[in-house]
GROMACS .gro file of C-alpha atoms in nm:
model
  351
    1GLN     CA    1  -1.649   0.399  -0.217
    2HIS     CA    2  -1.399   0.229   0.011
    3GLU     CA    3  -1.164  -0.035  -0.129
    4VAL     CA    4  -1.161  -0.331   0.107
    5GLU     CA    5  -1.161  -0.670  -0.063
    6ILE     CA    6  -1.445  -0.889   0.066
    7PHE     CA    7  -1.418  -1.266   0.026
    8SER     CA    8  -1.731  -1.472  -0.025
    9GLY     CA    9  -1.582  -1.786   0.129
   10LYS     CA   10  -1.716  -2.000  -0.156
   11GLU     CA   11  -1.364  -2.109  -0.248
   12HIS     CA   12  -1.020  -2.111  -0.089
   13GLU     CA   13  -0.890  -1.765  -0.001
   14ALA     CA   14  -0.593  -1.783  -0.240
   15ALA     CA   15  -0.811  -1.905  -0.527
   16GLU     CA   16  -1.072  -1.636  -0.471
   17SER     CA   17  -0.802  -1.368  -0.446
   18ALA     CA   18  -0.652  -1.483  -0.777
   19HIS     CA   19  -0.997  -1.490  -0.938
   20ASN     CA   20  -1.077  -1.136  -0.820
   21TRP     CA   21  -0.742  -1.016  -0.954
   22GLN     CA   22  -0.807  -1.171  -1.295
   23CYS     CA   23  -1.166  -1.045  -1.319
   24CYS     CA   24  -1.107  -0.693  -1.183
   25GLU     CA   25  -1.329  -0.435  -1.353
   26LYS     CA   26  -1.158  -0.124  -1.221
   27ASN     CA   27  -0.811  -0.207  -1.358
   28PRO     CA   28  -0.848  -0.484  -1.619
   29GLY     CA   29  -0.514  -0.654  -1.672
   30HIS     CA   30  -0.349  -0.445  -1.397
   31GLU     CA   31  -0.090  -0.316  -1.646
   32LYS     CA   32   0.009  -0.030  -1.418
   33PHE     CA   33   0.067  -0.250  -1.113
   34VAL     CA   34   0.436  -0.336  -1.075
   35SER     CA   35   0.577  -0.618  -0.864
   36VAL     CA   36   0.816  -0.547  -0.579
   37GLN     CA   37   1.101  -0.732  -0.747
   38ASP     CA   38   1.066  -0.544  -1.075
   39PHE     CA   39   1.050  -0.210  -0.898
   40LEU     CA   40   1.351  -0.277  -0.675
   41ASN     CA   41   1.564  -0.423  -0.954
   42LEU     CA   42   1.472  -0.204  -1.249
   43CYS     CA   43   1.325   0.124  -1.126
   44LEU     CA   44   1.479   0.209  -0.793
   45PRO     CA   45   1.841   0.209  -0.922
   46ARG     CA   46   1.752   0.512  -1.139
   47LEU     CA   47   1.754   0.729  -0.828
   48GLN     CA   48   2.100   0.880  -0.788
   49SER     CA   49   2.077   0.933  -0.414
   50GLU     CA   50   2.131   0.627  -0.194
   51GLU     CA   51   1.923   0.796   0.074
   52LYS     CA   52   1.627   0.827  -0.163
   53ARG     CA   53   1.662   0.463  -0.263
   54MET     CA   54   1.673   0.347   0.099
   55VAL     CA   55   1.371   0.556   0.200
   56LEU     CA   56   1.157   0.421  -0.085
   57GLU     CA   57   1.274   0.063  -0.030
   58SER     CA   58   1.195   0.089   0.341
   59PHE     CA   59   0.850   0.224   0.253
   60ILE     CA   60   0.789  -0.087   0.044
   61HIS     CA   61   0.915  -0.329   0.309
   62LEU     CA   62   0.702  -0.169   0.581
   63THR     CA   63   0.381  -0.214   0.380
   64VAL     CA   64   0.169  -0.504   0.509
   65ARG     CA   65  -0.141  -0.696   0.414
   66LEU     CA   66  -0.427  -0.694   0.664
   67ARG     CA   67  -0.677  -0.979   0.685
   68MET     CA   68  -0.977  -0.909   0.906
   69HIS     CA   69  -1.166  -1.213   1.033
   70CYS     CA   70  -1.433  -1.019   1.219
   71THR     CA   71  -1.684  -0.742   1.147
   72SER     CA   72  -1.794  -0.567   1.463
   73PHE     CA   73  -2.156  -0.516   1.567
   74ASP     CA   74  -2.049  -0.162   1.661
   75ARG     CA   75  -2.031  -0.055   1.296
   76PRO     CA   76  -2.320   0.179   1.208
   77ASP     CA   77  -2.612   0.077   0.989
   78ASP     CA   78  -2.488   0.286   0.695
   79ASP     CA   79  -2.142   0.126   0.699
   80GLU     CA   80  -2.043  -0.036   0.368
   81VAL     CA   81  -1.988  -0.373   0.541
   82ALA     CA   82  -2.278  -0.344   0.788
   83GLU     CA   83  -2.442  -0.654   0.641
   84TYR     CA   84  -2.148  -0.865   0.762
   85ARG     CA   85  -2.166  -0.751   1.125
   86GLY     CA   86  -2.122  -1.039   1.366
   87THR     CA   87  -1.981  -1.272   1.100
   88PRO     CA   88  -1.626  -1.399   1.038
   89MET     CA   89  -1.649  -1.296   0.671
   90LEU     CA   90  -1.291  -1.238   0.556
   91ARG     CA   91  -1.193  -0.890   0.438
   92SER     CA   92  -0.850  -0.768   0.328
   93GLY     CA   93  -0.679  -0.431   0.318
   94THR     CA   94  -0.337  -0.270   0.347
   95GLY     CA   95  -0.137  -0.092   0.616
   96CYS     CA   96   0.209   0.053   0.684
   97ILE     CA   97   0.426  -0.020   0.989
   98ARG     CA   98   0.548   0.274   1.197
   99ASN     CA   99   0.712   0.353   1.531
  100VAL     CA  100   0.902   0.027   1.579
  101GLU     CA  101   1.067   0.001   1.921
  102GLU     CA  102   1.229  -0.279   2.119
  103LEU     CA  103   1.071  -0.303   2.464
  104ASP     CA  104   1.263  -0.291   2.788
  105PRO     CA  105   1.221  -0.604   3.006
  106GLU     CA  106   0.965  -0.444   3.240
  107TYR     CA  107   0.733  -0.362   2.947
  108ARG     CA  108   0.738  -0.696   2.766
  109GLN     CA  109   0.409  -0.878   2.736
  110PRO     CA  110   0.318  -1.250   2.733
  111CYS     CA  111   0.345  -1.382   2.378
  112PHE     CA  112   0.115  -1.652   2.244
  113CYS     CA  113   0.312  -1.755   1.938
  114ASP     CA  114   0.403  -2.123   1.895
  115LYS     CA  115   0.751  -2.058   2.033
  116CYS     CA  116   0.657  -1.862   2.347
  117ASN     CA  117   0.323  -2.030   2.425
  118GLY     CA  118   0.217  -1.759   2.668
  119ASP     CA  119   0.558  -1.684   2.819
  120VAL     CA  120   0.725  -1.344   2.820
  121PRO     CA  121   0.991  -1.351   2.543
  122GLY     CA  122   1.355  -1.258   2.595
  123ARG     CA  123   1.323  -0.983   2.333
  124GLN     CA  124   1.010  -0.812   2.206
  125TRP     CA  125   0.928  -0.525   1.972
  126GLU     CA  126   0.613  -0.316   1.955
  127PHE     CA  127   0.494  -0.130   1.647
  128TYR     CA  128   0.190   0.035   1.500
  129VAL     CA  129   0.025  -0.035   1.167
  130GLN     CA  130  -0.127   0.276   1.012
  131THR     CA  131  -0.439   0.200   0.811
  132ALA     CA  132  -0.792   0.331   0.755
  133ARG     CA  133  -1.065   0.319   1.018
  134HIS     CA  134  -1.307   0.157   0.774
  135VAL     CA  135  -1.056  -0.128   0.737
  136VAL     CA  136  -1.020  -0.195   1.112
  137PHE     CA  137  -1.307  -0.031   1.296
  138ASN     CA  138  -1.226  -0.095   1.662
  139GLU     CA  139  -1.029  -0.307   1.909
  140GLU     CA  140  -1.259  -0.605   1.859
  141GLU     CA  141  -1.170  -0.616   1.489
  142ALA     CA  142  -0.802  -0.540   1.555
  143LYS     CA  143  -0.770  -0.851   1.772
  144ARG     CA  144  -0.907  -1.060   1.484
  145THR     CA  145  -0.679  -0.898   1.225
  146LYS     CA  146  -0.379  -1.088   1.093
  147VAL     CA  147  -0.092  -0.865   0.980
  148ASP     CA  148   0.113  -1.024   0.700
  149LEU     CA  149   0.466  -0.885   0.665
  150PHE     CA  150   0.691  -0.923   0.359
  151TYR     CA  151   0.421  -1.073   0.135
  152ASP     CA  152   0.611  -0.959  -0.174
  153ASP     CA  153   0.544  -1.251  -0.410
  154GLU     CA  154   0.388  -1.597  -0.416
  155ARG     CA  155   0.720  -1.760  -0.327
  156SER     CA  156   0.726  -1.579   0.006
  157LEU     CA  157   0.443  -1.807   0.120
  158GLN     CA  158   0.649  -2.119   0.055
  159ASP     CA  159   0.998  -2.010   0.158
  160GLY     CA  160   0.896  -1.863   0.493
  161ARG     CA  161   0.975  -1.499   0.413
  162MET     CA  162   0.620  -1.390   0.492
  163LYS     CA  163   0.568  -1.347   0.865
  164SER     CA  164   0.237  -1.287   1.039
  165VAL     CA  165   0.132  -1.137   1.371
  166TRP     CA  166  -0.209  -1.064   1.522
  167GLY     CA  167  -0.332  -0.718   1.612
  168ILE     CA  168  -0.350  -0.641   1.984
  169GLY     CA  169  -0.553  -0.321   1.998
  170VAL     CA  170  -0.606   0.023   1.846
  171SER     CA  171  -0.526   0.382   1.928
  172THR     CA  172  -0.783   0.657   1.897
  173LYS     CA  173  -0.774   0.881   1.591
  174GLU     CA  174  -1.013   1.148   1.469
  175GLU     CA  175  -1.296   0.940   1.328
  176SER     CA  176  -1.393   1.188   1.057
  177LEU     CA  177  -1.054   1.141   0.888
  178ASP     CA  178  -1.085   0.762   0.845
  179LEU     CA  179  -0.751   0.685   1.013
  180ARG     CA  180  -0.656   0.403   1.247
  181ASP     CA  181  -0.348   0.271   1.428
  182ILE     CA  182  -0.328  -0.101   1.510
  183TYR     CA  183  -0.101  -0.202   1.796
  184CYS     CA  184   0.118  -0.512   1.741
  185PHE     CA  185   0.406  -0.713   1.895
  186THR     CA  186   0.671  -0.945   1.756
  187CYS     CA  187   0.925  -1.161   1.939
  188ASP     CA  188   1.100  -1.266   1.618
  189GLU     CA  189   1.447  -1.114   1.648
  190ASP     CA  190   1.515  -1.108   1.274
  191VAL     CA  191   1.181  -0.939   1.206
  192GLY     CA  192   1.213  -0.693   1.493
  193GLU     CA  193   1.564  -0.580   1.402
  194PHE     CA  194   1.475  -0.548   1.033
  195LEU     CA  195   1.163  -0.341   1.104
  196GLU     CA  196   1.349  -0.119   1.347
  197LEU     CA  197   1.614  -0.042   1.085
  198ALA     CA  198   1.359   0.016   0.808
  199ASP     CA  199   1.159   0.249   1.031
  200LEU     CA  200   1.470   0.460   1.092
  201TRP     CA  201   1.492   0.529   0.717
  202TRP     CA  202   1.124   0.592   0.669
  203SER     CA  203   1.004   0.886   0.879
  204ASP     CA  204   0.731   1.141   0.817
  205ASP     CA  205   0.888   1.386   1.057
  206ASP     CA  206   1.257   1.369   0.968
  207ASP     CA  207   1.353   1.705   0.820
  208ASP     CA  208   1.692   1.565   0.721
  209VAL     CA  209   1.542   1.334   0.456
  210GLU     CA  210   1.566   1.515   0.124
  211PRO     CA  211   1.242   1.556  -0.076
  212HIS     CA  212   1.167   1.291  -0.336
  213ASP     CA  213   1.083   1.414  -0.683
  214LEU     CA  214   0.940   1.090  -0.818
  215SER     CA  215   1.012   1.204  -1.173
  216ASP     CA  216   1.368   1.090  -1.094
  217LEU     CA  217   1.236   0.742  -1.167
  218GLY     CA  218   1.196   0.844  -1.531
  219LEU     CA  219   0.838   0.717  -1.547
  220LEU     CA  220   0.641   1.032  -1.633
  221PRO     CA  221   0.451   1.060  -1.961
  222PRO     CA  222   0.524   1.392  -2.136
  223SER     CA  223   0.189   1.542  -2.041
  224ALA     CA  224   0.261   1.486  -1.672
  225ALA     CA  225   0.617   1.619  -1.673
  226ASP     CA  226   0.528   1.909  -1.445
  227SER     CA  227   0.288   1.716  -1.223
  228ASP     CA  228   0.332   1.619  -0.861
  229LEU     CA  229   0.334   1.241  -0.836
  230ALA     CA  230   0.181   1.003  -0.586
  231LEU     CA  231   0.313   0.651  -0.532
  232VAL     CA  232   0.105   0.379  -0.362
  233VAL     CA  233   0.222   0.042  -0.230
  234SER     CA  234  -0.070  -0.191  -0.157
  235HIS     CA  235  -0.207  -0.544  -0.164
  236PRO     CA  236  -0.476  -0.527  -0.436
  237HIS     CA  237  -0.732  -0.807  -0.402
  238GLY     CA  238  -0.521  -0.954  -0.121
  239GLN     CA  239  -0.245  -1.032  -0.371
  240PRO     CA  240   0.131  -0.983  -0.313
  241LYS     CA  241   0.213  -0.614  -0.279
  242LYS     CA  242   0.229  -0.399  -0.590
  243ILE     CA  243   0.356  -0.048  -0.666
  244THR     CA  244   0.155   0.204  -0.869
  245LEU     CA  245   0.236   0.560  -0.973
  246GLY     CA  246   0.007   0.847  -1.066
  247GLU     CA  247  -0.051   1.219  -1.027
  248LEU     CA  248  -0.138   1.410  -0.712
  249ARG     CA  249  -0.446   1.596  -0.838
  250TYR     CA  250  -0.568   1.794  -0.538
  251LEU     CA  251  -0.459   1.877  -0.185
  252ASP     CA  252  -0.682   2.035   0.080
  253GLU     CA  253  -0.477   2.084   0.394
  254LYS     CA  254  -0.773   2.220   0.592
  255LYS     CA  255  -0.970   1.901   0.533
  256SER     CA  256  -0.655   1.683   0.539
  257LEU     CA  257  -0.770   1.546   0.203
  258ALA     CA  258  -0.552   1.433  -0.088
  259GLU     CA  259  -0.679   1.325  -0.431
  260TYR     CA  260  -0.478   1.136  -0.693
  261ASN     CA  261  -0.523   0.919  -1.001
  262THR     CA  262  -0.273   0.655  -0.889
  263PRO     CA  263  -0.433   0.317  -0.970
  264THR     CA  264  -0.581   0.131  -0.674
  265CYS     CA  265  -0.810  -0.169  -0.632
  266PRO     CA  266  -1.020  -0.341  -0.367
  267GLY     CA  267  -0.764  -0.444  -0.108
  268SER     CA  268  -0.577  -0.112  -0.139
  269SER     CA  269  -0.773   0.058   0.140
  270GLY     CA  270  -0.540   0.168   0.419
  271ALA     CA  271  -0.231   0.186   0.197
  272LYS     CA  272   0.018   0.467   0.253
  273VAL     CA  273   0.038   0.732  -0.021
  274PHE     CA  274   0.391   0.863  -0.085
  275ALA     CA  275   0.385   1.212  -0.238
  276TYR     CA  276   0.530   1.562  -0.222
  277ASP     CA  277   0.362   1.883  -0.328
  278PHE     CA  278   0.633   2.072  -0.517
  279GLU     CA  279   0.655   2.432  -0.627
  280ARG     CA  280   0.839   2.453  -0.957
  281ASN     CA  281   1.032   2.769  -1.035
  282PRO     CA  282   1.337   2.873  -1.243
  283GLY     CA  283   1.560   2.798  -0.947
  284GLY     CA  284   1.446   2.437  -0.936
  285LEU     CA  285   1.213   2.234  -0.717
  286CYS     CA  286   1.097   2.354  -0.380
  287CYS     CA  287   0.909   2.108  -0.160
  288THR     CA  288   0.614   2.295  -0.009
  289THR     CA  289   0.422   2.007   0.150
  290TRP     CA  290   0.503   1.648   0.243
  291VAL     CA  291   0.184   1.454   0.175
  292SER     CA  292   0.152   1.162   0.415
  293SER     CA  293  -0.188   1.014   0.338
  294VAL     CA  294  -0.371   0.689   0.394
  295HIS     CA  295  -0.575   0.559   0.100
  296SER     CA  296  -0.944   0.568   0.182
  297GLY     CA  297  -1.135   0.500  -0.139
  298SER     CA  298  -1.228   0.585  -0.496
  299TYR     CA  299  -1.474   0.826  -0.651
  300GLY     CA  300  -1.508   0.585  -0.943
  301THR     CA  301  -1.365   0.525  -1.289
  302THR     CA  302  -1.449   0.646  -1.637
  303SER     CA  303  -1.347   0.486  -1.964
  304ILE     CA  304  -1.165   0.745  -2.173
  305ALA     CA  305  -0.954   0.756  -2.488
  306GLN     CA  306  -0.590   0.713  -2.400
  307LYS     CA  307  -0.427   1.055  -2.377
  308HIS     CA  308  -0.075   0.943  -2.296
  309PRO     CA  309   0.171   0.693  -2.440
  310PRO     CA  310   0.146   0.337  -2.300
  311ASN     CA  311   0.239   0.324  -1.933
  312LEU     CA  312   0.609   0.408  -1.913
  313LEU     CA  313   0.672   0.204  -1.601
  314LYS     CA  314   0.544  -0.111  -1.771
  315ARG     CA  315   0.738  -0.025  -2.087
  316PHE     CA  316   1.055   0.032  -1.884
  317VAL     CA  317   1.025  -0.312  -1.724
  318ASN     CA  318   0.945  -0.484  -2.053
  319ASN     CA  319   1.239  -0.321  -2.231
  320PHE     CA  320   1.478  -0.458  -1.975
  321ARG     CA  321   1.324  -0.802  -2.019
  322GLY     CA  322   1.340  -0.778  -2.396
  323CYS     CA  323   0.962  -0.814  -2.422
  324ARG     CA  324   0.907  -0.602  -2.733
  325PRO     CA  325   0.650  -0.700  -2.998
  326LYS     CA  326   0.809  -0.940  -3.244
  327ASN     CA  327   0.631  -0.819  -3.557
  328LYS     CA  328   0.390  -0.557  -3.689
  329ILE     CA  329   0.084  -0.775  -3.625
  330GLU     CA  330   0.173  -0.794  -3.259
  331GLN     CA  331   0.233  -0.419  -3.255
  332VAL     CA  332  -0.116  -0.355  -3.395
  333LYS     CA  333  -0.271  -0.590  -3.139
  334LYS     CA  334  -0.079  -0.415  -2.863
  335LEU     CA  335  -0.206  -0.074  -2.975
  336ARG     CA  336  -0.562  -0.201  -2.992
  337ARG     CA  337  -0.540  -0.342  -2.643
  338SER     CA  338  -0.419  -0.006  -2.509
  339LYS     CA  339  -0.662   0.207  -2.709
  340SER     CA  340  -0.862   0.294  -2.400
  341THR     CA  341  -0.789   0.306  -2.031
  342LEU     CA  342  -0.971   0.371  -1.705
  343GLU     CA  343  -0.927   0.718  -1.563
  344GLN     CA  344  -0.980   0.707  -1.189
  345LEU     CA  345  -0.983   0.954  -0.905
  346ASN     CA  346  -0.894   0.818  -0.563
  347TYR     CA  347  -0.863   0.985  -0.226
  348GLY     CA  348  -0.694   0.954   0.109
  349PHE     CA  349  -0.668   1.142   0.436
  350GLN     CA  350  -0.347   1.299   0.561
  351TRP     CA  351  -0.204   1.154   0.880
   0.00000   0.00000   0.00000
């Protein structure tokens, strides 16, 4: 099942997004979903290498929310959103910006933002947003897709940090792998220069970037100490972006398929999956495969008895905040609340 958030339109978008977040059945309470600010302030500094910190931070900043205001008639009858074909029913997903480049004067295009009003801007950047094909099906949908950058928290809506651009078109990808590139422009110099710098740090193909063993974050439960980890940055339910961490469970390079139990929700479809497949030996870690996947969907969830200690990432954040239970009654309540959890198996396709 794909994980695009579909809005009914019965209430304001923000109110419906908040309601869906609060009433989520897949991840009740979203205890394993960490805010950008908490991750950058409390978790990222644990990495000793500045290069590793910059790569991960760039990955977070390049993650965007996608809001699709169109469902194309070209979608097949068996498509999960086929019933909305031809309607402006709002859907939301996630994407990741790549290949940022400032255009030379002869390649600049007319810009229809409020500032340019159809004129060719003095400076212009082009970039692609990698996402899933089921999120943005074709060029028709891309042109009705709003790309929200830097939607890190609710304050970013009020203080102007969040910037938005419209999709322009799509590039062709192998349809069976559920991958899609959306083509975009920006004439905002601050945005363009920031994205260009972030994209230099974050590269799938740069052999000079040292492998990231995500256990450096100190967030592994004991039972997963020897596991390969998968980190996802997404916009669950259309909310501000969140970071989740889980295990890379399966990798099929022939089918370009990756499976992981990293928590995801509706709205996470199209998110980039950050993972390495390591070979562990007495000499240390050897990176065998860089897993660059795009989240496609979930096989489902199963309620199971909790096998691991309470989520270490949440505990790490709470310890820094001083949010420990104040007495034994609270401790008992806390244990009862975490008695069971939802085991999930999600999947994505390698780019």
